[in-house]
Short mmCIF file of C-alpha atoms in Angstrom, two decimals:
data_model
loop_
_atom_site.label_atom_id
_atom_site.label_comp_id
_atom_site.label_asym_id
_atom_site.label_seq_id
_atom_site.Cartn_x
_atom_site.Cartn_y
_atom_site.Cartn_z
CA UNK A 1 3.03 -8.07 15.95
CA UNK A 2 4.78 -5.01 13.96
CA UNK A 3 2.87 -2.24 14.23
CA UNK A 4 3.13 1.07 12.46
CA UNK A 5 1.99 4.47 13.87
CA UNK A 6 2.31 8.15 12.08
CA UNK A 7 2.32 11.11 13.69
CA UNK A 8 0.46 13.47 13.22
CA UNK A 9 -2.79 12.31 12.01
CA UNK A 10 -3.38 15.48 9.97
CA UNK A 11 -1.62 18.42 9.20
CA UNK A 12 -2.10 21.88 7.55
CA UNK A 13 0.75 24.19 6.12
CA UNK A 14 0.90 27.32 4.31
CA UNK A 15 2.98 27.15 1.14
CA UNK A 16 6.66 27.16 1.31
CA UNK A 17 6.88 25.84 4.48
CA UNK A 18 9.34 23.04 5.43
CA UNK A 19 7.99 20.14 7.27
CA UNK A 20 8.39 16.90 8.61
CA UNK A 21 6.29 13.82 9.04
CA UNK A 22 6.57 11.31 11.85
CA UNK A 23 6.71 7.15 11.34
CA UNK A 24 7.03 4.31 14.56
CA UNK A 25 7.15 1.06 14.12
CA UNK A 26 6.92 -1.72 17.23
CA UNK A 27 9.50 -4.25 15.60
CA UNK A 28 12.72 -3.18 14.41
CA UNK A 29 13.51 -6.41 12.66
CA UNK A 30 12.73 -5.33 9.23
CA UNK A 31 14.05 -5.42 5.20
CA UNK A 32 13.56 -1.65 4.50
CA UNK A 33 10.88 1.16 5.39
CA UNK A 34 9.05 2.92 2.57
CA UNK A 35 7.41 6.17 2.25
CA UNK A 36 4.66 6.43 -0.11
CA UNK A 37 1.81 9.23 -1.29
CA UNK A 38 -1.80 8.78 -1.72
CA UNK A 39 -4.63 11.28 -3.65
CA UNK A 40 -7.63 10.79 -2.64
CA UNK A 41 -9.40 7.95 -4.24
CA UNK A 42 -6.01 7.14 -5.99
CA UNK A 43 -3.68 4.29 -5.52
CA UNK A 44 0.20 4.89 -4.15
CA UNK A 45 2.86 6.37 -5.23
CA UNK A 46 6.03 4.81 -3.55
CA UNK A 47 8.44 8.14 -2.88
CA UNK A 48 11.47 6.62 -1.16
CA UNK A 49 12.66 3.10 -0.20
CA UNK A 50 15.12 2.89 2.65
CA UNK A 51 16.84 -0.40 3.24
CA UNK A 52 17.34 -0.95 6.62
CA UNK A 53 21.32 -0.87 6.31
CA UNK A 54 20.83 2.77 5.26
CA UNK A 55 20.23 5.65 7.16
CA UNK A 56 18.38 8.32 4.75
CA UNK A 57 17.66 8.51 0.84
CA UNK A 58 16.49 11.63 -0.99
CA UNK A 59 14.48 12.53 -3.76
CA UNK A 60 14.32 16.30 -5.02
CA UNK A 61 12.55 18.17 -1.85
CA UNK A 62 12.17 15.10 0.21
CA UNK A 63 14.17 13.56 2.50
CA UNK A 64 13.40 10.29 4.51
CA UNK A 65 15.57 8.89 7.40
CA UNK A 66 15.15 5.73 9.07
CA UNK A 67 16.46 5.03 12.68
CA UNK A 68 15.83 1.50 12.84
CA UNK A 69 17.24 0.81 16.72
CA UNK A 70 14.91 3.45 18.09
CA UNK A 71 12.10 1.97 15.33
CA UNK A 72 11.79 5.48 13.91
CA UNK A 73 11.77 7.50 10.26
CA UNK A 74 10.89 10.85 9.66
CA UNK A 75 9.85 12.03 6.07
CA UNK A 76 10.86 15.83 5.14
CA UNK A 77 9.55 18.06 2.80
CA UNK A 78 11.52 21.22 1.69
CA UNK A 79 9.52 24.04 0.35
CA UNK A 80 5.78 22.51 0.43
CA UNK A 81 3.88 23.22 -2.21
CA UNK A 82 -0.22 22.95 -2.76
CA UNK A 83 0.83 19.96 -5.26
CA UNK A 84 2.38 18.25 -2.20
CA UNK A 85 -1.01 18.20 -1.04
CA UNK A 86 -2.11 14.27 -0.34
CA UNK A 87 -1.86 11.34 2.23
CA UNK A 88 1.50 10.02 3.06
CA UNK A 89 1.50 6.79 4.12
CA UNK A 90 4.93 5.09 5.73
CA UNK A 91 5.24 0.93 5.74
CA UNK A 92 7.34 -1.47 6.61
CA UNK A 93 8.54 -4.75 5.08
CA UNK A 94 8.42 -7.36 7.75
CA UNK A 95 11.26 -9.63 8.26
CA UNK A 96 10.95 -13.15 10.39
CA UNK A 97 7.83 -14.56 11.15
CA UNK A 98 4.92 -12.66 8.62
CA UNK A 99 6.75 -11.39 6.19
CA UNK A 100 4.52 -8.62 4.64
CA UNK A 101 4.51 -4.97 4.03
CA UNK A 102 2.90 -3.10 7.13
CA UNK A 103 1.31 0.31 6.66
CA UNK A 104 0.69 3.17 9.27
CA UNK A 105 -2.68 5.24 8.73
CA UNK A 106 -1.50 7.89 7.05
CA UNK A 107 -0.86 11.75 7.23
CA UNK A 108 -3.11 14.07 5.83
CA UNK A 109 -1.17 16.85 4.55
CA UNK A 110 -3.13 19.86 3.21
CA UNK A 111 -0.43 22.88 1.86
CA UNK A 112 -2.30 26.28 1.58
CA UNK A 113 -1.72 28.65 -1.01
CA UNK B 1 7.77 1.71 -17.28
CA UNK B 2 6.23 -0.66 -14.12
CA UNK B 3 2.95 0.58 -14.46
CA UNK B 4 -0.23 -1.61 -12.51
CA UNK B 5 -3.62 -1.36 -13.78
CA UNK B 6 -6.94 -2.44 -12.05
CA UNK B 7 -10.31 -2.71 -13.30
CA UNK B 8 -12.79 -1.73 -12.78
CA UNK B 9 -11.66 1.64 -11.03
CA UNK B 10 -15.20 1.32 -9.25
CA UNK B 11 -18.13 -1.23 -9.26
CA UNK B 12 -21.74 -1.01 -7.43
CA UNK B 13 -23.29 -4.07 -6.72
CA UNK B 14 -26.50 -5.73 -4.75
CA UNK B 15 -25.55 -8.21 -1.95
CA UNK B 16 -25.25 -11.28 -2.84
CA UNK B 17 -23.41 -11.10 -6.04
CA UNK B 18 -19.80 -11.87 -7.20
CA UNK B 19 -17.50 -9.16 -8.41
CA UNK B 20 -14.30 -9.91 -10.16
CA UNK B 21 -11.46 -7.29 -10.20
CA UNK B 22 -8.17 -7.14 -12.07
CA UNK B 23 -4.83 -6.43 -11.42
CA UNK B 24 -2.68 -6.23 -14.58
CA UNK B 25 1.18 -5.38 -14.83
CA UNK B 26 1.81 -4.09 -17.95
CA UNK B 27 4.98 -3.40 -18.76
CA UNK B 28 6.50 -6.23 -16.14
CA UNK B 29 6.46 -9.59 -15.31
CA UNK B 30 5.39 -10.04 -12.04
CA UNK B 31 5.77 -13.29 -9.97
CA UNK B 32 4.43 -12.11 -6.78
CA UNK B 33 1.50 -10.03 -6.84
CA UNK B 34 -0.62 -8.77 -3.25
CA UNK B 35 -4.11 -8.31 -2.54
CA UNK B 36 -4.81 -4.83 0.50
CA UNK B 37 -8.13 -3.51 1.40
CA UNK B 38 -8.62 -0.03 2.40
CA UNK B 39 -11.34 0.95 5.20
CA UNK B 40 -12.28 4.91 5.16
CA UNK B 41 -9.13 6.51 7.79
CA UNK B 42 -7.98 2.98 7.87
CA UNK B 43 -4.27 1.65 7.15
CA UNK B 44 -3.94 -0.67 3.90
CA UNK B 45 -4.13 -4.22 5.27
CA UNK B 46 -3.19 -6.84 3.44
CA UNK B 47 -5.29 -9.56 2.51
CA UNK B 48 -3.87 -12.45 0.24
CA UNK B 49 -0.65 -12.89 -1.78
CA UNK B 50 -0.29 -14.17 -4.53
CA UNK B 51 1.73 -16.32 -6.70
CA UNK B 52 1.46 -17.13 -10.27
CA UNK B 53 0.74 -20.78 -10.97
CA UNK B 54 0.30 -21.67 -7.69
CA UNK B 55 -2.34 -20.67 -4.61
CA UNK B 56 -2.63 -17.90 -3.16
CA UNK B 57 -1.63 -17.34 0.72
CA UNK B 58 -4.24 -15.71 2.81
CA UNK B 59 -3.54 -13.51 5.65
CA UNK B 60 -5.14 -14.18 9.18
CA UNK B 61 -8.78 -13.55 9.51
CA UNK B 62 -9.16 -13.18 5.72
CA UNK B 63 -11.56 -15.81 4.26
CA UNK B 64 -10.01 -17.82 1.08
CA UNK B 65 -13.75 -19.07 -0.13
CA UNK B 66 -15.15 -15.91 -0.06
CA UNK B 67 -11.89 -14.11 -1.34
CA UNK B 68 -11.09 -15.72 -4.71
CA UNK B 69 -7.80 -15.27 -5.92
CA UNK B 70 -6.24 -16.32 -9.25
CA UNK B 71 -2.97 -15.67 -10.61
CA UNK B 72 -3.11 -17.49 -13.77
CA UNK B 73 -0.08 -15.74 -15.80
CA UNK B 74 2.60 -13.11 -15.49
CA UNK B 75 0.53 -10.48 -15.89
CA UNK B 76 -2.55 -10.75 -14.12
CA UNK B 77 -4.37 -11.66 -10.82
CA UNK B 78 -7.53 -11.55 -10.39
CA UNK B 79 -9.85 -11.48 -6.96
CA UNK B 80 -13.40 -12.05 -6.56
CA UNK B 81 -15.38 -11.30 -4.20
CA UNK B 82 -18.34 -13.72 -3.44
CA UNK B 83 -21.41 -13.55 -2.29
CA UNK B 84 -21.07 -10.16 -1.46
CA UNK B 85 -22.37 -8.36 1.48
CA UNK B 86 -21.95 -4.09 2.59
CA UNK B 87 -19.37 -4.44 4.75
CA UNK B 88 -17.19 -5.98 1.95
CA UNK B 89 -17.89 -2.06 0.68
CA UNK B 90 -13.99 -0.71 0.74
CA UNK B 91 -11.26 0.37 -1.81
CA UNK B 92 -9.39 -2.76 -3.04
CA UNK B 93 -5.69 -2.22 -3.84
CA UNK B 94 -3.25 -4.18 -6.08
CA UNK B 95 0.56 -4.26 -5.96
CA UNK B 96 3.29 -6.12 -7.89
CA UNK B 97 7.26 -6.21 -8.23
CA UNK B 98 8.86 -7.54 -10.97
CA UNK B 99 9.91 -10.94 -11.34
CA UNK B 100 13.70 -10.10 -11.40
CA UNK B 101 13.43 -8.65 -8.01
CA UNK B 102 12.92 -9.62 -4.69
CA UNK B 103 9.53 -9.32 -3.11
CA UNK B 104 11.08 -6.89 -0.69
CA UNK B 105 11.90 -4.64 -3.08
CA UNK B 106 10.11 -1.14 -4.38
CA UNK B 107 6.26 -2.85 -4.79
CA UNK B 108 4.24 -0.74 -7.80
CA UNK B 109 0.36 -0.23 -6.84
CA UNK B 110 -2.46 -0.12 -9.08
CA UNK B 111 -4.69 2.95 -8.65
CA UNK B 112 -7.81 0.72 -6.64
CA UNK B 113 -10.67 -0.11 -7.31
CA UNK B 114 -13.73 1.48 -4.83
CA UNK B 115 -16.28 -1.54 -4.14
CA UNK B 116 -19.50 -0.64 -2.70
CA UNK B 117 -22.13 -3.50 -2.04
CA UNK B 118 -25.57 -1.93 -1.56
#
């Protein structure tokens, strides 16, 4: 059963600081590993897709890379801002067996002006 | 452009009633659309797929009769909730792709709808 676990659980910055965000996953057979953002209360915002032939994609100040053999991805964030303030959730897609998006719990980011 | 909307964005109800949400794609066609639920600190899970013009499929542990699902165009799915109780109380997401991709690909979310069952 794939399971997803971020690292850490919460996390406070002052602005301008870079930082990274930690996602495991159990299973390393999968499609592609996505990083998505969450307000609170809100629905998600998907931020970067990473098929699991590739090894990072980017997007302005973020940067996601996926180490599928070790079952690993790491989200960074250049420059934090107080907008980047939010939940950050990483998933899976499943391949073989139940194929499904799998989601970790989340990291609470909170960027201080 | 691929934009999901729900409604209601939040509902209150007594136990024992039936609450319908909606999950619209409005500026796609989408073939596949998925059913998560949300507990408080909790991961998304995901309850049901599903497909349009045909049943939905139910993930383990996730009851079809008391989860309704109905995917009756392009467009729009709908889930009810029956018969509901408190600890159905939790933030009910949408997703869709569009029909010209494959279900693997980028998945657009609807911005939830918050159920609480008094």
């Amino acid at each position: 059963k794939q399971e997803v676990t971020q690292i850490p659980a919460a996390l406070s910055v002052p602005e301008g600081e870079n930082l990274v965000l930690n996602c495991s996953f159990t299973d390393s057979a999968i499609y592609n590993l996505q990083w998505f953002r969450q307000d609170p209360g809100k629905g998600l915002t998907s931020l970067l897709l990473i098929q699991s032939s590739q090894r990072e994609q980017t997007s302005g100040r973020l940067n996601a890379s996926l180490d599928k053999s070790s079952g690993r991805s790491t989200l960074y964030i250049a420059a934090s801002q107080p907008g980047d303030s939010a939940t950050y959730l990483c998933a899976v897609w499943n391949q073989g067996g139940s194929e499904k998006l799998v989601f970790g719990k989340g990291t609470k980011l909170t960027v201080n002006p | 452009g691929a934009v999901v909307s729900q409604h209601p964005s939040w509902v209150i109800c007594k136990s024992g009633t039936s609450v319908k949400i909606e999950c619209r794609s409005l500026d796609f066609q989408a073939t596949t659309m998925f059913w998560y639920r949300q507990f408080p600190k909790q991961s998304l899970m995901l309850m049901a797929t599903s497909n349009e013009g045909s049943k939905a499929t139910y993930e383990q542990g996730v009851e079809k009769d008391k989860f309704l699902i109905n995917h009756a165009s392009l467009t729009l799915s709908t889930l009810t909730v029956t018969s509901a109780h408190p600890e159905d109380s939790s933030f009910y997401i949408c997703s869709a792709n569009a029909a010209t991709s494959f279900s693997t690909d980028t998945q657009y979310f609807g911005p939830g709808t918050r159920l609480t069952v008094l």
